[in-house]
Amino acid sequence: MPVELSDLVGPGRAAVLTMELQRGVVGDLSSFPALAEEVARVGVVPASARLITAARRAGVPVIHCTAGFRSDRLGSPSNAPLMTAVLRRPEHLLEDTPAVDLVPELGAEPGDLVSHRRHGVSPFVGTTLDPTLRALGISTVIGTGVSLNLGIIGLAVEAVDLGYQVVLATDAVAGIPADYADDVVRHTLGLVATLVTVDDIITAFGP
């Protein structure tokens, strides 16, 4: 029997994860202008902001999964073509600069949590995210952010491998090009995640 969305995302069960919704990724300081343009076209940031506002109101934890690098790049291996390319750019996502900040539209609050990484392309391996979720008693993660090319795929697959249910807010994620991103959602993420809209999730949070 299919599981009801409200059973997956109710308070005490779920947490909202924002993935790299940072000024240096999708905001005014983006190093990826084509991705930032697609994020703006889709409306990822306002949709994510609506979702996390509703989550806070419902008592659902919000965890911001961020990336950043030391200026000397220590602890950040260049073990993939993407990482090699971004680590060559001395200004890219430097820690303690505005580029690593969340986009202001998210309205980060003191009760939000942050899981930061200096390596890789996805949020679980080698970070505090899994133990944090387990300490909160979370069984479902709700994914938002970027990108459908890599990061969101990694988030979903790693979460499933660790035993979590995954819900993907389909109007709060993006990748490039758009038709490829649509295919990723349909043909890859649909195999591991429950695909729903932000409005669906907010309704399932309950009154």
mmCIF file of C-alpha atoms in Angstrom:
data_model
loop_
_atom_site.group_PDB
_atom_site.id
_atom_site.type_symbol
_atom_site.label_atom_id
_atom_site.label_comp_id
_atom_site.label_asym_id
_atom_site.label_seq_id
_atom_site.Cartn_x
_atom_site.Cartn_y
_atom_site.Cartn_z
ATOM 1 C CA MET A 1 0.000 0.000 0.000
ATOM 2 C CA PRO A 2 1.450 3.442 -0.911
ATOM 3 C CA VAL A 3 2.607 5.552 2.026
ATOM 4 C CA GLU A 4 0.679 8.782 2.533
ATOM 5 C CA LEU A 5 2.792 11.916 2.122
ATOM 6 C CA SER A 6 1.612 13.170 5.520
ATOM 7 C CA ASP A 7 3.042 10.000 7.082
ATOM 8 C CA LEU A 8 6.424 10.750 5.524
ATOM 9 C CA VAL A 9 6.788 14.441 6.279
ATOM 10 C CA GLY A 10 4.954 14.998 9.538
ATOM 11 C CA PRO A 11 6.694 16.706 12.474
ATOM 12 C CA GLY A 12 9.085 14.372 14.237
ATOM 13 C CA ARG A 13 9.683 12.392 11.043
ATOM 14 C CA ALA A 14 11.090 14.769 8.412
ATOM 15 C CA ALA A 15 13.688 17.468 7.890
ATOM 16 C CA VAL A 16 14.040 19.878 4.983
ATOM 17 C CA LEU A 17 17.496 19.926 3.408
ATOM 18 C CA THR A 18 18.527 22.882 1.275
ATOM 19 C CA MET A 19 21.410 22.026 -1.033
ATOM 20 C CA GLU A 20 23.931 24.773 -1.881
ATOM 21 C CA LEU A 21 21.442 27.637 -1.960
ATOM 22 C CA GLN A 22 24.377 29.982 -1.476
ATOM 23 C CA ARG A 23 25.206 33.363 -2.940
ATOM 24 C CA GLY A 24 28.274 31.952 -4.712
ATOM 25 C CA VAL A 25 26.310 29.114 -6.298
ATOM 26 C CA VAL A 26 22.842 30.410 -7.198
ATOM 27 C CA GLY A 27 22.833 33.996 -5.955
ATOM 28 C CA ASP A 28 24.318 37.363 -6.830
ATOM 29 C CA LEU A 29 27.916 36.075 -6.548
ATOM 30 C CA SER A 30 27.364 32.884 -8.545
ATOM 31 C CA SER A 31 30.322 31.172 -10.186
ATOM 32 C CA PHE A 32 27.791 29.254 -12.306
ATOM 33 C CA PRO A 33 25.789 31.900 -14.184
ATOM 34 C CA ALA A 34 23.882 29.434 -16.376
ATOM 35 C CA LEU A 35 22.762 27.493 -13.314
ATOM 36 C CA ALA A 36 21.831 30.697 -11.486
ATOM 37 C CA GLU A 37 19.733 31.772 -14.469
ATOM 38 C CA GLU A 38 17.895 28.442 -14.491
ATOM 39 C CA VAL A 39 17.328 28.636 -10.742
ATOM 40 C CA ALA A 40 15.787 32.061 -11.234
ATOM 41 C CA ARG A 41 13.639 30.862 -14.142
ATOM 42 C CA VAL A 42 12.296 27.892 -12.192
ATOM 43 C CA GLY A 43 11.796 29.927 -9.031
ATOM 44 C CA VAL A 44 13.833 27.593 -6.846
ATOM 45 C CA VAL A 45 14.698 30.171 -4.198
ATOM 46 C CA PRO A 46 11.188 31.536 -3.521
ATOM 47 C CA ALA A 47 9.764 28.000 -3.595
ATOM 48 C CA SER A 48 12.402 26.824 -1.129
ATOM 49 C CA ALA A 49 11.776 29.865 1.061
ATOM 50 C CA ARG A 50 8.053 29.085 1.193
ATOM 51 C CA LEU A 51 8.796 25.489 2.085
ATOM 52 C CA ILE A 52 11.229 26.211 4.907
ATOM 53 C CA THR A 53 8.966 28.923 6.334
ATOM 54 C CA ALA A 54 6.156 26.363 6.507
ATOM 55 C CA ALA A 55 8.548 23.754 7.926
ATOM 56 C CA ARG A 56 9.639 26.029 10.749
ATOM 57 C CA ARG A 57 6.010 26.816 11.525
ATOM 58 C CA ALA A 58 5.214 23.078 11.636
ATOM 59 C CA GLY A 59 8.213 22.231 13.805
ATOM 60 C CA VAL A 60 10.046 20.453 10.976
ATOM 61 C CA PRO A 61 13.836 20.980 11.192
ATOM 62 C CA VAL A 62 15.637 22.875 8.426
ATOM 63 C CA ILE A 63 19.227 21.938 7.610
ATOM 64 C CA HIS A 64 21.258 23.941 5.104
ATOM 65 C CA CYS A 65 23.836 21.796 3.276
ATOM 66 C CA THR A 66 26.592 24.159 2.200
ATOM 67 C CA ALA A 67 29.968 23.929 0.490
ATOM 68 C CA GLY A 68 33.062 26.058 0.762
ATOM 69 C CA PHE A 69 36.820 25.946 0.596
ATOM 70 C CA ARG A 70 39.824 27.263 2.466
ATOM 71 C CA SER A 71 41.945 29.723 0.531
ATOM 72 C CA ASP A 72 44.818 27.203 0.593
ATOM 73 C CA ARG A 73 42.417 24.418 -0.517
ATOM 74 C CA LEU A 74 43.563 22.103 2.287
ATOM 75 C CA GLY A 75 41.060 19.311 2.848
ATOM 76 C CA SER A 76 39.502 19.698 -0.601
ATOM 77 C CA PRO A 77 40.741 16.984 -2.990
ATOM 78 C CA SER A 78 40.594 17.627 -6.727
ATOM 79 C CA ASN A 79 39.575 14.053 -7.477
ATOM 80 C CA ALA A 80 36.954 14.747 -10.157
ATOM 81 C CA PRO A 81 36.933 17.030 -13.215
ATOM 82 C CA LEU A 82 34.385 19.379 -11.622
ATOM 83 C CA MET A 83 36.404 19.693 -8.426
ATOM 84 C CA THR A 84 39.608 20.268 -10.384
ATOM 85 C CA ALA A 85 37.934 23.083 -12.307
ATOM 86 C CA VAL A 86 36.408 24.884 -9.333
ATOM 87 C CA LEU A 87 39.500 24.564 -7.144
ATOM 88 C CA ARG A 88 41.552 26.307 -9.843
ATOM 89 C CA ARG A 89 39.425 29.431 -9.306
ATOM 90 C CA PRO A 90 40.945 31.193 -6.306
ATOM 91 C CA GLU A 91 37.790 33.159 -5.534
ATOM 92 C CA HIS A 92 35.305 30.256 -5.710
ATOM 93 C CA LEU A 93 33.271 29.710 -2.518
ATOM 94 C CA LEU A 94 35.953 30.899 -0.152
ATOM 95 C CA GLU A 95 35.020 30.308 3.457
ATOM 96 C CA ASP A 96 34.486 33.442 5.544
ATOM 97 C CA THR A 97 33.399 35.411 2.468
ATOM 98 C CA PRO A 98 29.885 36.394 1.344
ATOM 99 C CA ALA A 99 30.004 33.775 -1.436
ATOM 100 C CA VAL A 100 29.395 30.934 1.046
ATOM 101 C CA ASP A 101 26.437 32.702 2.691
ATOM 102 C CA LEU A 102 22.921 31.452 2.107
ATOM 103 C CA VAL A 103 20.893 33.522 -0.319
ATOM 104 C CA PRO A 104 19.119 36.120 1.830
ATOM 105 C CA GLU A 105 15.646 35.146 0.617
ATOM 106 C CA LEU A 106 15.844 31.997 2.745
ATOM 107 C CA GLY A 107 15.805 34.114 5.879
ATOM 108 C CA ALA A 108 18.145 31.821 7.812
ATOM 109 C CA GLU A 109 17.111 31.670 11.464
ATOM 110 C CA PRO A 110 18.983 30.667 14.631
ATOM 111 C CA GLY A 111 16.979 27.448 14.871
ATOM 112 C CA ASP A 112 18.171 26.276 11.452
ATOM 113 C CA LEU A 113 21.103 23.873 11.303
ATOM 114 C CA VAL A 114 24.044 23.898 8.873
ATOM 115 C CA SER A 115 26.004 20.927 7.521
ATOM 116 C CA HIS A 116 29.094 22.255 5.755
ATOM 117 C CA ARG A 117 31.564 20.376 3.584
ATOM 118 C CA ARG A 118 34.898 21.084 1.885
ATOM 119 C CA HIS A 119 34.943 18.040 -0.366
ATOM 120 C CA GLY A 120 32.914 16.092 -2.876
ATOM 121 C CA VAL A 121 29.640 16.865 -4.601
ATOM 122 C CA SER A 122 27.001 15.550 -2.196
ATOM 123 C CA PRO A 123 26.097 16.247 1.416
ATOM 124 C CA PHE A 124 26.313 13.054 3.479
ATOM 125 C CA VAL A 125 29.714 11.372 3.239
ATOM 126 C CA GLY A 126 32.273 12.848 5.628
ATOM 127 C CA THR A 127 29.907 15.437 7.148
ATOM 128 C CA THR A 128 27.778 15.734 10.278
ATOM 129 C CA LEU A 129 24.529 15.435 8.327
ATOM 130 C CA ASP A 130 23.707 11.770 9.025
ATOM 131 C CA PRO A 131 24.429 11.861 12.785
ATOM 132 C CA THR A 132 22.526 15.138 13.052
ATOM 133 C CA LEU A 133 19.462 13.642 11.387
ATOM 134 C CA ARG A 134 19.644 10.540 13.568
ATOM 135 C CA ALA A 135 19.949 12.645 16.714
ATOM 136 C CA LEU A 136 16.760 14.438 15.633
ATOM 137 C CA GLY A 137 14.962 11.137 15.052
ATOM 138 C CA ILE A 138 14.464 11.895 11.361
ATOM 139 C CA SER A 139 13.364 9.185 8.934
ATOM 140 C CA THR A 140 12.529 11.332 5.856
ATOM 141 C CA VAL A 141 14.592 14.013 4.146
ATOM 142 C CA ILE A 142 12.952 16.608 1.903
ATOM 143 C CA GLY A 143 15.371 17.786 -0.774
ATOM 144 C CA THR A 144 15.579 21.248 -2.316
ATOM 145 C CA GLY A 145 18.275 23.225 -4.128
ATOM 146 C CA VAL A 146 20.947 22.368 -6.687
ATOM 147 C CA SER A 147 21.824 20.752 -8.777
ATOM 148 C CA LEU A 148 19.954 18.034 -10.597
ATOM 149 C CA ASN A 149 23.184 17.390 -12.485
ATOM 150 C CA LEU A 150 25.040 16.046 -9.429
ATOM 151 C CA GLY A 151 24.317 17.300 -5.934
ATOM 152 C CA ILE A 152 20.630 16.446 -5.693
ATOM 153 C CA ILE A 153 21.250 13.001 -7.188
ATOM 154 C CA GLY A 154 23.959 12.415 -4.592
ATOM 155 C CA LEU A 155 21.724 13.637 -1.789
ATOM 156 C CA ALA A 156 18.900 11.293 -2.765
ATOM 157 C CA VAL A 157 21.010 8.186 -3.407
ATOM 158 C CA GLU A 158 23.127 8.605 -0.276
ATOM 159 C CA ALA A 159 20.019 9.181 1.837
ATOM 160 C CA VAL A 160 18.373 6.019 0.515
ATOM 161 C CA ASP A 161 21.571 4.020 1.077
ATOM 162 C CA LEU A 162 21.571 5.231 4.698
ATOM 163 C CA GLY A 163 17.978 4.117 5.207
ATOM 164 C CA TYR A 164 16.072 7.398 4.858
ATOM 165 C CA GLN A 165 12.938 8.020 2.859
ATOM 166 C CA VAL A 166 13.449 10.823 0.321
ATOM 167 C CA VAL A 167 10.880 13.389 -0.770
ATOM 168 C CA LEU A 168 11.911 15.730 -3.575
ATOM 169 C CA ALA A 169 10.300 19.145 -3.919
ATOM 170 C CA THR A 170 10.209 19.145 -7.720
ATOM 171 C CA ASP A 171 9.568 22.890 -8.088
ATOM 172 C CA ALA A 172 12.399 23.747 -5.683
ATOM 173 C CA VAL A 173 15.249 22.042 -7.567
ATOM 174 C CA ALA A 174 17.034 22.832 -10.834
ATOM 175 C CA GLY A 175 19.788 21.733 -13.162
ATOM 176 C CA ILE A 176 21.086 22.503 -16.650
ATOM 177 C CA PRO A 177 20.078 22.161 -19.359
ATOM 178 C CA ALA A 178 16.410 22.171 -18.375
ATOM 179 C CA ASP A 179 15.357 19.226 -20.530
ATOM 180 C CA TYR A 180 18.157 17.109 -19.066
ATOM 181 C CA ALA A 181 17.114 18.118 -15.546
ATOM 182 C CA ASP A 182 13.558 17.061 -16.300
ATOM 183 C CA ASP A 183 14.818 13.674 -17.477
ATOM 184 C CA VAL A 184 16.891 13.232 -14.314
ATOM 185 C CA VAL A 185 13.822 13.845 -12.166
ATOM 186 C CA ARG A 186 11.652 11.507 -14.213
ATOM 187 C CA HIS A 187 14.045 8.678 -14.976
ATOM 188 C CA THR A 188 16.524 8.694 -12.075
ATOM 189 C CA LEU A 189 15.187 10.471 -9.001
ATOM 190 C CA GLY A 190 11.733 9.024 -9.485
ATOM 191 C CA LEU A 191 13.266 5.619 -8.730
ATOM 192 C CA VAL A 192 14.502 6.652 -5.271
ATOM 193 C CA ALA A 193 12.340 9.585 -4.154
ATOM 194 C CA THR A 194 8.716 10.595 -3.784
ATOM 195 C CA LEU A 195 8.211 13.415 -6.296
ATOM 196 C CA VAL A 196 5.843 16.157 -5.125
ATOM 197 C CA THR A 197 5.492 19.932 -5.216
ATOM 198 C CA VAL A 198 6.184 22.419 -2.471
ATOM 199 C CA ASP A 199 2.446 22.992 -2.081
ATOM 200 C CA ASP A 200 1.900 19.244 -1.655
ATOM 201 C CA ILE A 201 4.492 19.136 1.115
ATOM 202 C CA ILE A 202 3.150 22.209 2.896
ATOM 203 C CA THR A 203 -0.343 20.711 2.860
ATOM 204 C CA ALA A 204 1.014 17.442 4.236
ATOM 205 C CA PHE A 205 2.687 19.287 7.132
ATOM 206 C CA GLY A 206 -0.832 19.881 8.395
ATOM 207 C CA PRO A 207 -2.448 22.888 10.052
#
